[in-house]
Amino acid sequence: MAYENLLITIENKTAVVTLNRPKALNALNELTLLELQGAFIDLAKDDEVQVIIITGSGEKAFVAGADIAAMRSLDALEARRFAKLGHQVMQNIEGCLKPVIAAVNGFALGGGCELALGCDMRIVSENARFGQPEVNLGVIPGFGGTQRLARLVGKGRALELILTGEMIDAAEAYRIGLANKVVAADQLLETAKAMAATIINKGPCAVQLAKQAVRNGLEMDLDRANQYESELFGLCFATADQKEGMQAFLEKRPANFTGA
Ligand code: CAA
């Protein structure tokens, strides 16, 4: 499928989705959100893809937020619909069974920070800047930032970012657990691809079930979450990957996983 605001390449079972509106610092307008939604529906079904990386075009920004010019004249109902679309996109990403890595190559502000939060892991370049600056515009985060940021870095740090609207640099993002890794800008994509390659080498069924266990389990109380984990653990034993993985270990050879 051809996209106006996205570039998608697929190589070595890894899809790289690049937000491509560099003149607007890759700001998320309705078309971009709809394209992201469509892309994730397609990539989720594509057997050639096991891991997805999201990044931004240009050297300056991952995504500088929802598109302010497009939002300026929305009425309340239109704004709610726009926020719902953003939520659906983040849910498509977070709920995708395949791991999704954000390669944050600069500003990740507002909806951009929220997009990074929807991903499973965030590898960030040294020039990355994170923030939820919506209060500067007289609004609040609308694509899940009030919820996912607090769940990831804790209520106090999330509120500090959301209420002050201040940006933090890559080192601070790493310190508070918002970034998984900080690397030089010219190493960013290679590092994300190397992480993808490491994951691709593992049992694909186990990788998908592990993502589900962590993601869905976090929304349950501990007893239910552990029960859920044991169900998914049991499900692993219905896969050829489990038989191959354990057999290969005992035969002291690398496993040849098929994802079945
Ligand atoms: N929406 C629309 N256009 C944007 C944009 C955004 N979020 N961010 C940047 N742009 C545009 C600018 O308007 C500018 O366009 P022109 O060249 O046509 O004037 C271009 O991108 C380059 O930006 P700057 O000239 O401002 O670049 P800079 O280096 O001086 O500053 C910046 C970079 C600090 C990221 C600054 O652009 C900025 O503060 N952007 C807005 C960040 C923001 O407030 N994001 C939150 C949006 S609200 C939101 O996301 C709500 C939600 O949760 C759903």
Short mmCIF file of C-alpha atoms and ligand atoms in Angstrom, two decimals:
data_model
loop_
_atom_site.label_atom_id
_atom_site.label_comp_id
_atom_site.label_asym_id
_atom_site.label_seq_id
_atom_site.Cartn_x
_atom_site.Cartn_y
_atom_site.Cartn_z
CA MET A 1 0.00 0.00 0.00
CA ALA A 2 1.26 3.51 -0.82
CA TYR A 3 1.31 6.08 1.98
CA GLU A 4 1.60 9.86 1.86
CA ASN A 5 3.16 10.35 5.29
CA LEU A 6 4.83 7.00 6.03
CA LEU A 7 7.77 5.12 4.55
CA ILE A 8 7.85 1.40 5.21
CA THR A 9 10.72 -0.96 4.48
CA ILE A 10 10.89 -4.64 5.31
CA GLU A 11 14.21 -6.43 5.61
CA ASN A 12 15.39 -9.37 7.73
CA LYS A 13 11.87 -9.88 9.12
CA THR A 14 11.97 -6.33 10.51
CA ALA A 15 9.66 -3.57 9.30
CA VAL A 16 10.87 0.01 9.72
CA VAL A 17 7.98 2.47 9.73
CA THR A 18 9.23 6.03 9.25
CA LEU A 19 6.93 8.96 9.99
CA ASN A 20 7.61 11.20 7.02
CA ARG A 21 6.44 14.79 7.44
CA PRO A 22 9.82 16.37 8.18
CA LYS A 23 8.69 19.93 7.39
CA ALA A 24 6.20 19.70 10.28
CA LEU A 25 8.66 17.71 12.42
CA ASN A 26 6.55 14.61 11.69
CA ALA A 27 3.54 16.00 13.56
CA LEU A 28 0.57 13.63 13.69
CA ASN A 29 -2.38 14.83 11.65
CA GLU A 30 -5.48 12.73 10.93
CA LEU A 31 -4.10 11.26 7.70
CA THR A 32 -0.86 10.18 9.39
CA LEU A 33 -2.80 8.53 12.21
CA LEU A 34 -5.07 6.72 9.74
CA GLU A 35 -2.04 5.58 7.75
CA LEU A 36 -0.33 4.32 10.91
CA GLN A 37 -3.49 2.43 11.82
CA GLY A 38 -3.68 0.84 8.36
CA ALA A 39 0.03 0.01 8.40
CA PHE A 40 -0.24 -1.79 11.73
CA ILE A 41 -3.23 -3.82 10.57
CA ASP A 42 -1.20 -4.92 7.53
CA LEU A 43 2.07 -5.53 9.40
CA ALA A 44 0.28 -7.56 12.08
CA LYS A 45 -0.85 -10.00 9.33
CA ASP A 46 2.41 -10.05 7.37
CA ASP A 47 4.26 -13.34 7.92
CA GLU A 48 7.48 -11.73 6.64
CA VAL A 49 7.50 -9.37 9.64
CA GLN A 50 8.38 -10.38 13.18
CA VAL A 51 9.46 -7.06 14.72
CA ILE A 52 8.44 -3.48 13.91
CA ILE A 53 10.54 -0.35 14.42
CA ILE A 54 8.99 3.13 14.38
CA THR A 55 11.16 6.18 13.74
CA GLY A 56 10.93 9.71 12.35
CA SER A 57 12.40 11.17 9.18
CA GLY A 58 15.02 13.89 9.38
CA GLU A 59 17.59 14.46 12.09
CA LYS A 60 15.57 16.71 14.31
CA ALA A 61 12.38 14.98 15.36
CA PHE A 62 10.84 11.61 16.06
CA VAL A 63 7.40 13.27 16.27
CA ALA A 64 6.88 16.83 17.62
CA GLY A 65 3.31 16.08 18.69
CA ALA A 66 -0.17 16.05 17.33
CA ASP A 67 -0.52 18.59 14.51
CA ILE A 68 -1.26 21.90 16.22
CA ALA A 69 -2.29 23.66 13.00
CA ALA A 70 -4.85 20.93 12.30
CA MET A 71 -6.14 20.90 15.90
CA ARG A 72 -6.44 24.64 16.39
CA SER A 73 -10.01 25.04 15.14
CA LEU A 74 -11.52 21.73 16.30
CA ASP A 75 -14.69 21.89 18.38
CA ALA A 76 -15.09 19.72 21.48
CA LEU A 77 -16.65 16.75 19.69
CA GLU A 78 -14.12 16.85 16.87
CA ALA A 79 -11.29 17.02 19.42
CA ARG A 80 -12.71 14.00 21.24
CA ARG A 81 -12.90 12.10 17.94
CA PHE A 82 -9.30 13.06 17.15
CA ALA A 83 -8.17 11.85 20.59
CA LYS A 84 -10.10 8.59 20.09
CA LEU A 85 -8.32 8.04 16.78
CA GLY A 86 -4.97 8.62 18.51
CA HIS A 87 -5.96 6.14 21.21
CA GLN A 88 -6.91 3.51 18.63
CA VAL A 89 -3.55 3.91 16.91
CA MET A 90 -1.63 3.52 20.18
CA GLN A 91 -3.76 0.46 20.99
CA ASN A 92 -3.05 -1.01 17.55
CA ILE A 93 0.65 -0.64 18.32
CA GLU A 94 0.56 -1.74 21.96
CA GLY A 95 -1.84 -4.59 21.20
CA CYS A 96 0.13 -5.81 18.16
CA LEU A 97 1.39 -9.31 19.00
CA LYS A 98 4.73 -8.47 17.38
CA PRO A 99 7.26 -6.45 19.39
CA VAL A 100 7.40 -2.76 18.47
CA ILE A 101 10.56 -0.70 19.11
CA ALA A 102 10.57 3.11 18.99
CA ALA A 103 13.83 4.48 17.58
CA VAL A 104 13.54 8.03 18.91
CA ASN A 105 15.71 10.27 16.74
CA GLY A 106 15.01 13.71 18.24
CA PHE A 107 11.99 15.51 19.68
CA ALA A 108 9.30 13.18 21.06
CA LEU A 109 6.80 15.70 22.34
CA GLY A 110 3.11 15.46 23.15
CA GLY A 111 1.61 12.91 20.76
CA GLY A 112 5.19 11.95 19.83
CA CYS A 113 6.02 11.02 23.40
CA GLU A 114 2.69 9.19 23.52
CA LEU A 115 3.56 7.29 20.34
CA ALA A 116 6.88 6.25 21.88
CA LEU A 117 5.00 5.18 25.02
CA GLY A 118 2.71 2.97 22.93
CA CYS A 119 5.78 1.04 21.73
CA ASP A 120 7.25 -1.81 23.76
CA MET A 121 10.75 -0.34 24.06
CA ARG A 122 12.40 2.97 23.34
CA ILE A 123 15.93 3.23 21.97
CA VAL A 124 16.83 6.90 21.79
CA SER A 125 19.55 9.02 20.23
CA GLU A 126 21.67 11.35 22.36
CA ASN A 127 19.83 14.35 20.90
CA ALA A 128 16.36 12.99 21.80
CA ARG A 129 14.10 15.22 23.89
CA PHE A 130 10.93 14.01 25.57
CA GLY A 131 8.05 16.06 26.91
CA GLN A 132 4.33 16.46 27.32
CA PRO A 133 4.08 20.20 26.58
CA GLU A 134 0.29 20.25 26.06
CA VAL A 135 -0.32 22.60 29.02
CA ASN A 136 1.63 25.25 27.09
CA LEU A 137 -1.20 25.06 24.53
CA GLY A 138 -4.03 25.04 27.06
CA VAL A 139 -4.82 21.33 26.64
CA ILE A 140 -3.88 18.03 28.23
CA PRO A 141 -2.22 15.00 26.62
CA GLY A 142 -4.84 13.31 24.45
CA PHE A 143 -3.25 10.13 23.06
CA GLY A 144 -2.80 8.27 26.35
CA GLY A 145 0.05 10.26 27.89
CA THR A 146 -1.66 10.84 31.23
CA GLN A 147 -2.03 7.07 31.59
CA ARG A 148 0.92 5.35 29.92
CA LEU A 149 3.55 7.82 31.17
CA ALA A 150 2.39 7.41 34.77
CA ARG A 151 2.37 3.62 34.40
CA LEU A 152 5.91 3.62 32.98
CA VAL A 153 7.76 6.19 35.09
CA GLY A 154 5.44 6.55 38.12
CA LYS A 155 2.85 9.13 39.08
CA GLY A 156 5.21 11.79 40.50
CA ARG A 157 7.56 11.94 37.51
CA ALA A 158 4.66 11.77 35.04
CA LEU A 159 2.89 14.64 36.78
CA GLU A 160 6.09 16.69 36.82
CA LEU A 161 6.44 16.31 33.05
CA ILE A 162 2.74 16.86 32.33
CA LEU A 163 2.18 19.81 34.70
CA THR A 164 5.39 21.74 33.91
CA GLY A 165 5.38 20.93 30.19
CA GLU A 166 9.18 20.88 30.39
CA MET A 167 11.38 18.76 28.15
CA ILE A 168 13.89 16.23 29.41
CA ASP A 169 17.00 15.06 27.58
CA ALA A 170 17.95 11.51 26.64
CA ALA A 171 20.06 10.93 29.76
CA GLU A 172 17.19 11.94 32.05
CA ALA A 173 14.74 9.83 30.02
CA TYR A 174 17.06 6.87 30.57
CA ARG A 175 17.43 7.65 34.28
CA ILE A 176 13.66 7.60 34.85
CA GLY A 177 13.06 4.49 32.75
CA LEU A 178 11.45 6.20 29.78
CA ALA A 179 14.35 5.22 27.49
CA ASN A 180 15.72 1.67 27.39
CA LYS A 181 19.03 2.68 25.77
CA VAL A 182 20.74 5.90 24.66
CA VAL A 183 23.03 5.72 21.63
CA ALA A 184 24.79 8.11 19.24
CA ALA A 185 22.44 9.40 16.55
CA ASP A 186 24.31 7.59 13.78
CA GLN A 187 23.97 4.28 15.67
CA LEU A 188 20.25 4.59 16.42
CA LEU A 189 18.68 2.55 13.65
CA GLU A 190 21.45 -0.06 13.70
CA THR A 191 20.96 -0.52 17.45
CA ALA A 192 17.20 -0.88 17.04
CA LYS A 193 17.72 -3.38 14.21
CA ALA A 194 20.23 -5.32 16.32
CA MET A 195 17.67 -5.56 19.12
CA ALA A 196 15.10 -6.70 16.57
CA ALA A 197 17.53 -9.37 15.27
CA THR A 198 18.12 -10.65 18.80
CA ILE A 199 14.37 -11.00 19.35
CA ILE A 200 13.84 -12.63 15.93
CA ASN A 201 16.29 -15.38 16.91
CA LYS A 202 14.06 -16.46 19.80
CA GLY A 203 10.95 -18.60 19.65
CA PRO A 204 8.37 -16.41 17.86
CA CYS A 205 5.39 -17.91 19.71
CA ALA A 206 7.08 -17.34 23.06
CA VAL A 207 8.00 -13.75 22.15
CA GLN A 208 4.37 -12.94 21.27
CA LEU A 209 2.95 -14.65 24.34
CA ALA A 210 5.50 -12.92 26.60
CA LYS A 211 4.45 -9.53 25.23
CA GLN A 212 0.82 -10.38 25.88
CA ALA A 213 1.56 -11.60 29.40
CA VAL A 214 3.36 -8.40 30.39
CA ARG A 215 0.99 -6.02 28.62
CA ASN A 216 -2.32 -7.53 29.71
CA GLY A 217 -1.07 -8.75 33.09
CA LEU A 218 -0.12 -5.22 34.16
CA GLU A 219 -3.80 -4.28 33.98
CA MET A 220 -4.82 -7.11 36.37
CA ASP A 221 -4.29 -7.69 40.08
CA LEU A 222 -1.29 -9.92 40.85
CA ASP A 223 -3.27 -13.13 41.49
CA ARG A 224 -5.18 -12.86 38.21
CA ALA A 225 -2.06 -11.81 36.36
CA ASN A 226 -0.15 -14.84 37.63
CA GLN A 227 -3.08 -17.08 36.70
CA TYR A 228 -3.03 -15.50 33.20
CA GLU A 229 0.73 -16.08 32.99
CA SER A 230 0.29 -19.76 33.86
CA GLU A 231 -2.34 -20.11 31.09
CA LEU A 232 0.03 -18.60 28.54
CA PHE A 233 2.94 -20.68 29.90
CA GLY A 234 0.78 -23.76 29.33
CA LEU A 235 -0.04 -22.59 25.81
CA CYS A 236 3.68 -22.51 24.97
CA PHE A 237 3.67 -26.29 25.42
CA ALA A 238 1.20 -26.64 22.55
CA THR A 239 3.79 -25.17 20.16
CA ALA A 240 6.46 -26.82 18.04
CA ASP A 241 8.79 -24.00 19.15
CA GLN A 242 8.73 -25.29 22.76
CA LYS A 243 9.54 -28.83 21.64
CA GLU A 244 12.34 -27.64 19.36
CA GLY A 245 13.74 -25.14 21.92
CA MET A 246 14.03 -27.70 24.71
CA GLN A 247 15.21 -30.51 22.41
CA ALA A 248 17.91 -28.23 20.95
CA PHE A 249 19.10 -27.29 24.44
CA LEU A 250 19.41 -30.93 25.46
CA GLU A 251 21.21 -31.77 22.19
CA LYS A 252 23.54 -28.77 22.72
CA ARG A 253 22.69 -27.20 19.34
CA PRO A 254 21.03 -23.92 18.28
CA ALA A 255 17.24 -24.11 18.06
CA ASN A 256 15.60 -23.95 14.67
CA PHE A 257 12.32 -22.20 15.49
CA THR A 258 9.47 -22.16 12.99
CA GLY A 259 6.98 -19.99 14.86
CA ALA A 260 4.46 -22.80 14.95
N1 CAA B 1 2.24 20.55 14.93
C1 CAA B 1 2.30 21.19 13.76
N2 CAA B 1 3.44 21.73 13.29
C2 CAA B 1 4.54 21.60 14.04
C3 CAA B 1 4.54 20.95 15.28
C4 CAA B 1 3.31 20.37 15.72
N3 CAA B 1 3.20 19.69 16.85
N4 CAA B 1 5.77 20.99 15.80
C5 CAA B 1 6.52 21.67 14.92
N5 CAA B 1 5.80 22.04 13.86
C6 CAA B 1 6.23 22.79 12.68
C7 CAA B 1 6.44 24.27 13.01
O1 CAA B 1 5.22 24.97 13.00
C8 CAA B 1 7.39 24.67 11.92
O2 CAA B 1 6.65 24.88 10.75
P1 CAA B 1 7.02 26.12 9.77
O3 CAA B 1 8.41 25.84 9.30
O4 CAA B 1 5.99 26.01 8.68
O5 CAA B 1 6.91 27.36 10.59
C9 CAA B 1 8.25 23.43 11.71
O6 CAA B 1 7.50 22.33 12.27
C10 CAA B 1 9.57 23.48 12.43
O7 CAA B 1 9.34 23.78 13.81
P2 CAA B 1 10.05 24.98 14.59
O8 CAA B 1 10.40 26.08 13.64
O9 CAA B 1 9.19 25.34 15.76
O10 CAA B 1 11.39 24.26 15.04
P3 CAA B 1 12.27 24.59 16.32
O11 CAA B 1 13.54 23.81 16.17
O12 CAA B 1 12.37 26.05 16.54
O13 CAA B 1 11.46 23.99 17.55
C11 CAA B 1 10.13 22.34 18.70
C12 CAA B 1 11.24 22.61 17.64
C13 CAA B 1 10.66 22.69 20.10
C14 CAA B 1 9.82 20.85 18.62
C15 CAA B 1 8.89 23.21 18.37
O14 CAA B 1 8.54 23.00 17.01
C16 CAA B 1 7.69 22.88 19.20
O15 CAA B 1 7.61 23.30 20.34
N6 CAA B 1 6.71 22.15 18.60
C17 CAA B 1 5.44 21.86 19.25
C18 CAA B 1 5.60 20.81 20.32
C19 CAA B 1 4.27 20.58 20.99
O16 CAA B 1 3.70 21.46 21.62
N7 CAA B 1 3.77 19.33 20.89
C20 CAA B 1 2.51 18.96 21.49
C21 CAA B 1 1.39 19.12 20.50
S1 CAA B 1 -0.19 18.91 21.25
C22 CAA B 1 -0.40 17.24 21.36
O17 CAA B 1 0.45 16.43 20.96
C23 CAA B 1 -1.72 16.83 21.94
C24 CAA B 1 -1.88 15.37 22.16
O18 CAA B 1 -1.39 14.79 23.13
C25 CAA B 1 -2.74 14.60 21.30
#
